Amino acid sequence: MKYKSVFDIMGPVMIGPSSSHTAGAARIGRAARNLFGREPKWAEIHLYGSFARTYKGHGTDVAIVGGLLDYDTHDTRIRDALDTAKQKGMKVRFHEEESHTDHPNTARIRIGDDKGDLELVGISIGGGMAEITELNGFELRLSGSHPAVLLIHNDRYGAIASVTGILARHEINIGHMEVSRKQEGQQALMVIEVDQNIDESILQELERADHILQVAKIVD
């Protein structure tokens, strides 16, 4: 197996007890928060496999909610995340699911407020690393370990070229990119992992690109 950095072997600085059940779970929650763009008012969290069986003892519950509160893996406030969420009026419910999933550490998170909602599926792959495998019904593979921009767009000719042209003009290198769609000619999702965080001015330029409907980012 090839590792991109020493942190792929050692794992992140984190609040324990488990890199996969705590740190990875926190990254899934924080990815949901980043993609939603604000602190949600409610969260429905469905846990599968070992997440469902051990989430209280391994801190998966406080980790995911800590991520929703925008806490990093090493933030000591994670320990009190459930109490903090309650104090802020965030309504959180956990569901222990019995159905089988492809990965044993899987969470389906649905969050929202009066303005909208978002649903994603994340898996904790070990060593504090996580992947997002589904977003609002779109299949994807997002590591969460690099800055990324996600663009919902009309499935039309020129959408990808307009986005990559903007990134090239600002000398932003693309490390990984994929596109998925539910149906030909309808909405599609573009996922681009880049080598550096993208400024807000560039995000605004991307929002004005051909056929782009919505832009969100995940910071490293």
Coordinates of C-alpha atoms in Angstrom, one line a residue:
M1 CA 0.0 0.0 0.0
K2 CA 1.3 3.5 -0.8
Y3 CA 0.9 6.4 1.6
K4 CA 0.7 10.0 0.6
S5 CA 2.1 11.3 3.9
V6 CA 3.2 10.1 7.3
F7 CA -0.2 11.1 8.7
D8 CA -1.8 8.3 6.7
I9 CA 0.2 5.9 8.9
M10 CA 0.2 7.7 12.2
G11 CA -3.3 9.2 12.0
P12 CA -4.3 12.7 13.1
V13 CA -4.0 14.5 16.4
M14 CA -7.3 13.6 17.9
I15 CA -9.6 13.2 20.9
G16 CA -9.9 9.4 21.6
P17 CA -10.6 6.7 22.2
S18 CA -10.7 5.4 18.6
S19 CA -9.2 6.8 15.4
S20 CA -11.9 5.2 13.3
H21 CA -14.9 5.6 15.6
T22 CA -14.0 9.0 16.9
A23 CA -11.7 11.0 14.7
G24 CA -13.1 9.5 11.4
A25 CA -16.6 10.1 12.7
A26 CA -15.8 13.8 13.6
R27 CA -14.5 14.3 10.0
I28 CA -17.8 12.9 8.6
G29 CA -19.8 15.3 10.7
R30 CA -17.6 18.3 9.9
A31 CA -17.8 17.5 6.2
A32 CA -21.6 17.6 6.5
R33 CA -21.3 21.0 8.3
N34 CA -18.9 22.4 5.6
L35 CA -21.1 21.3 2.8
F36 CA -24.2 22.7 4.4
G37 CA -22.4 26.0 4.9
R38 CA -23.8 26.8 8.4
E39 CA -24.7 25.2 11.7
P40 CA -27.8 23.0 11.3
K41 CA -30.8 23.3 13.6
W42 CA -31.5 19.5 13.5
A43 CA -29.7 16.3 12.7
E44 CA -30.9 12.8 12.0
I45 CA -27.9 10.4 12.3
H46 CA -28.2 6.8 11.2
L47 CA -25.4 4.5 12.2
Y48 CA -24.6 1.1 10.7
G49 CA -22.4 -1.8 11.5
S50 CA -19.9 -1.3 14.3
F51 CA -20.8 2.3 14.4
A52 CA -24.3 1.3 15.5
R53 CA -23.1 -1.3 18.0
T54 CA -20.4 0.7 19.8
Y55 CA -21.1 4.4 19.1
K56 CA -21.7 5.3 22.8
G57 CA -18.7 3.6 24.2
H58 CA -16.3 4.8 21.4
G59 CA -17.6 8.4 21.3
T60 CA -18.9 8.2 17.8
D61 CA -22.0 10.2 18.9
V62 CA -20.1 13.1 20.4
A63 CA -17.6 13.0 17.5
I64 CA -20.2 13.4 14.8
V65 CA -22.0 16.1 16.6
G66 CA -18.7 17.8 17.3
G67 CA -18.1 17.8 13.6
L68 CA -21.5 19.4 13.0
L69 CA -20.4 22.1 15.5
D70 CA -17.3 22.6 13.3
Y71 CA -14.8 21.1 15.8
D72 CA -11.6 19.6 14.4
T73 CA -10.5 16.0 15.5
H74 CA -8.2 17.4 18.2
D75 CA -10.7 19.9 19.7
T76 CA -11.3 19.0 23.4
R77 CA -14.8 20.5 23.1
I78 CA -15.8 17.3 21.3
R79 CA -16.3 15.6 24.7
D80 CA -19.1 18.0 25.5
A81 CA -20.6 18.2 22.0
L82 CA -24.0 16.7 22.8
D83 CA -24.5 19.1 25.7
T84 CA -23.3 22.0 23.6
A85 CA -25.7 21.1 20.7
K86 CA -28.6 20.9 23.2
Q87 CA -27.7 24.3 24.6
K88 CA -27.7 25.8 21.1
G89 CA -31.1 24.3 20.4
M90 CA -29.8 21.7 17.9
K91 CA -32.1 18.7 17.9
V92 CA -30.2 15.5 17.4
R93 CA -31.5 12.0 17.0
F94 CA -29.5 8.8 16.6
H95 CA -30.8 5.7 14.8
E96 CA -29.2 2.3 15.2
E97 CA -29.7 0.6 11.9
E98 CA -29.5 -3.2 11.4
S99 CA -29.3 -3.2 7.6
H100 CA -26.0 -4.3 5.9
T101 CA -23.7 -1.7 4.4
D102 CA -20.5 -2.2 2.3
H103 CA -18.4 -0.7 5.1
P104 CA -18.8 -1.5 8.8
N105 CA -18.2 2.1 9.9
T106 CA -21.0 3.9 8.0
A107 CA -23.1 6.9 8.9
R108 CA -25.9 8.5 7.0
I109 CA -26.4 12.1 8.2
R110 CA -29.3 14.3 7.4
I111 CA -29.1 17.9 8.6
G112 CA -31.1 21.0 8.0
D113 CA -32.8 24.2 9.2
D114 CA -35.6 26.5 8.0
K115 CA -33.7 27.3 4.8
G116 CA -32.9 23.8 3.6
D117 CA -31.4 20.4 4.3
L118 CA -28.6 18.1 3.2
E119 CA -28.0 14.3 3.3
L120 CA -24.7 12.5 3.0
V121 CA -23.2 9.1 3.6
G122 CA -19.8 8.8 5.1
I123 CA -17.5 6.0 6.0
S124 CA -14.6 5.9 8.5
I125 CA -11.8 4.0 6.8
G126 CA -9.3 3.8 9.6
G127 CA -6.5 5.9 11.0
G128 CA -8.8 8.9 11.5
M129 CA -9.5 9.1 7.7
A130 CA -13.0 9.3 6.3
E131 CA -14.7 9.3 2.9
I132 CA -17.9 10.8 1.7
T133 CA -19.6 8.3 -0.6
E134 CA -23.0 9.9 -1.2
L135 CA -24.4 13.5 -1.2
N136 CA -28.1 14.2 -1.8
G137 CA -28.4 11.0 -3.8
F138 CA -25.3 11.6 -5.9
E139 CA -22.6 8.9 -5.7
L140 CA -19.1 10.2 -5.1
R141 CA -15.8 9.5 -3.5
L142 CA -14.5 12.4 -1.4
S143 CA -11.6 11.8 0.9
G144 CA -12.1 14.9 3.1
S145 CA -8.3 15.0 3.6
H146 CA -7.7 17.7 0.9
P147 CA -9.5 21.0 0.2
A148 CA -12.3 20.4 -2.3
V149 CA -15.1 22.2 -4.1
L150 CA -18.4 20.6 -5.0
L151 CA -20.5 22.0 -7.8
I152 CA -24.1 21.0 -8.6
H153 CA -24.7 21.9 -12.3
N154 CA -27.0 21.2 -15.2
D155 CA -25.7 18.3 -17.2
R156 CA -24.8 20.4 -20.3
Y157 CA -21.9 20.7 -22.7
G158 CA -19.3 23.2 -21.4
A159 CA -20.0 23.0 -17.7
I160 CA -16.8 21.1 -16.8
A161 CA -14.7 23.2 -19.2
S162 CA -15.9 26.5 -17.7
V163 CA -15.0 25.3 -14.2
T164 CA -11.6 23.9 -15.0
G165 CA -10.8 27.0 -17.0
I166 CA -11.4 29.3 -14.0
L167 CA -9.2 27.1 -11.8
A168 CA -6.4 27.1 -14.3
R169 CA -6.6 30.8 -14.7
H170 CA -6.0 31.1 -10.9
E171 CA -3.2 28.5 -11.0
I172 CA -5.1 26.1 -8.8
N173 CA -4.0 22.5 -9.4
I174 CA -6.6 19.7 -9.5
G175 CA -5.6 16.6 -7.6
H176 CA -8.7 14.5 -8.2
M177 CA -11.9 15.1 -10.0
E178 CA -15.1 13.1 -10.8
V179 CA -18.5 13.8 -12.1
S180 CA -21.7 12.0 -11.4
R181 CA -25.3 12.4 -12.5
K182 CA -28.6 10.8 -11.6
Q183 CA -30.0 11.0 -15.2
E184 CA -28.8 12.3 -18.5
G185 CA -29.5 15.9 -19.1
Q186 CA -30.6 16.6 -15.5
Q187 CA -28.6 17.8 -12.5
A188 CA -25.1 16.5 -12.1
L189 CA -22.4 16.8 -9.4
M190 CA -18.8 17.8 -10.0
V191 CA -16.3 17.0 -7.2
I192 CA -12.8 18.6 -7.4
E193 CA -10.1 18.1 -4.8
V194 CA -7.4 20.7 -5.1
D195 CA -3.9 21.4 -3.6
Q196 CA -4.9 24.6 -1.7
N197 CA -7.9 26.2 -0.2
I198 CA -9.9 28.3 -2.6
D199 CA -10.6 32.0 -1.9
E200 CA -14.2 33.2 -1.6
S201 CA -13.8 35.4 -4.7
I202 CA -12.9 32.4 -6.8
L203 CA -15.9 30.5 -5.4
Q204 CA -18.1 33.4 -6.5
E205 CA -16.6 33.3 -9.9
L206 CA -17.3 29.5 -10.1
E207 CA -21.0 30.2 -9.1
R208 CA -21.2 32.5 -12.2
A209 CA -19.8 29.8 -14.6
D210 CA -21.9 28.2 -17.3
H211 CA -24.6 25.9 -16.1
I212 CA -23.5 26.0 -12.4
L213 CA -26.4 25.9 -9.9
Q214 CA -24.7 25.6 -6.5
V215 CA -21.1 25.6 -5.1
A216 CA -19.8 24.3 -1.7
K217 CA -16.4 23.8 -0.4
I218 CA -14.6 21.6 2.1
V219 CA -11.4 23.1 3.7
D220 CA -8.5 20.9 4.7

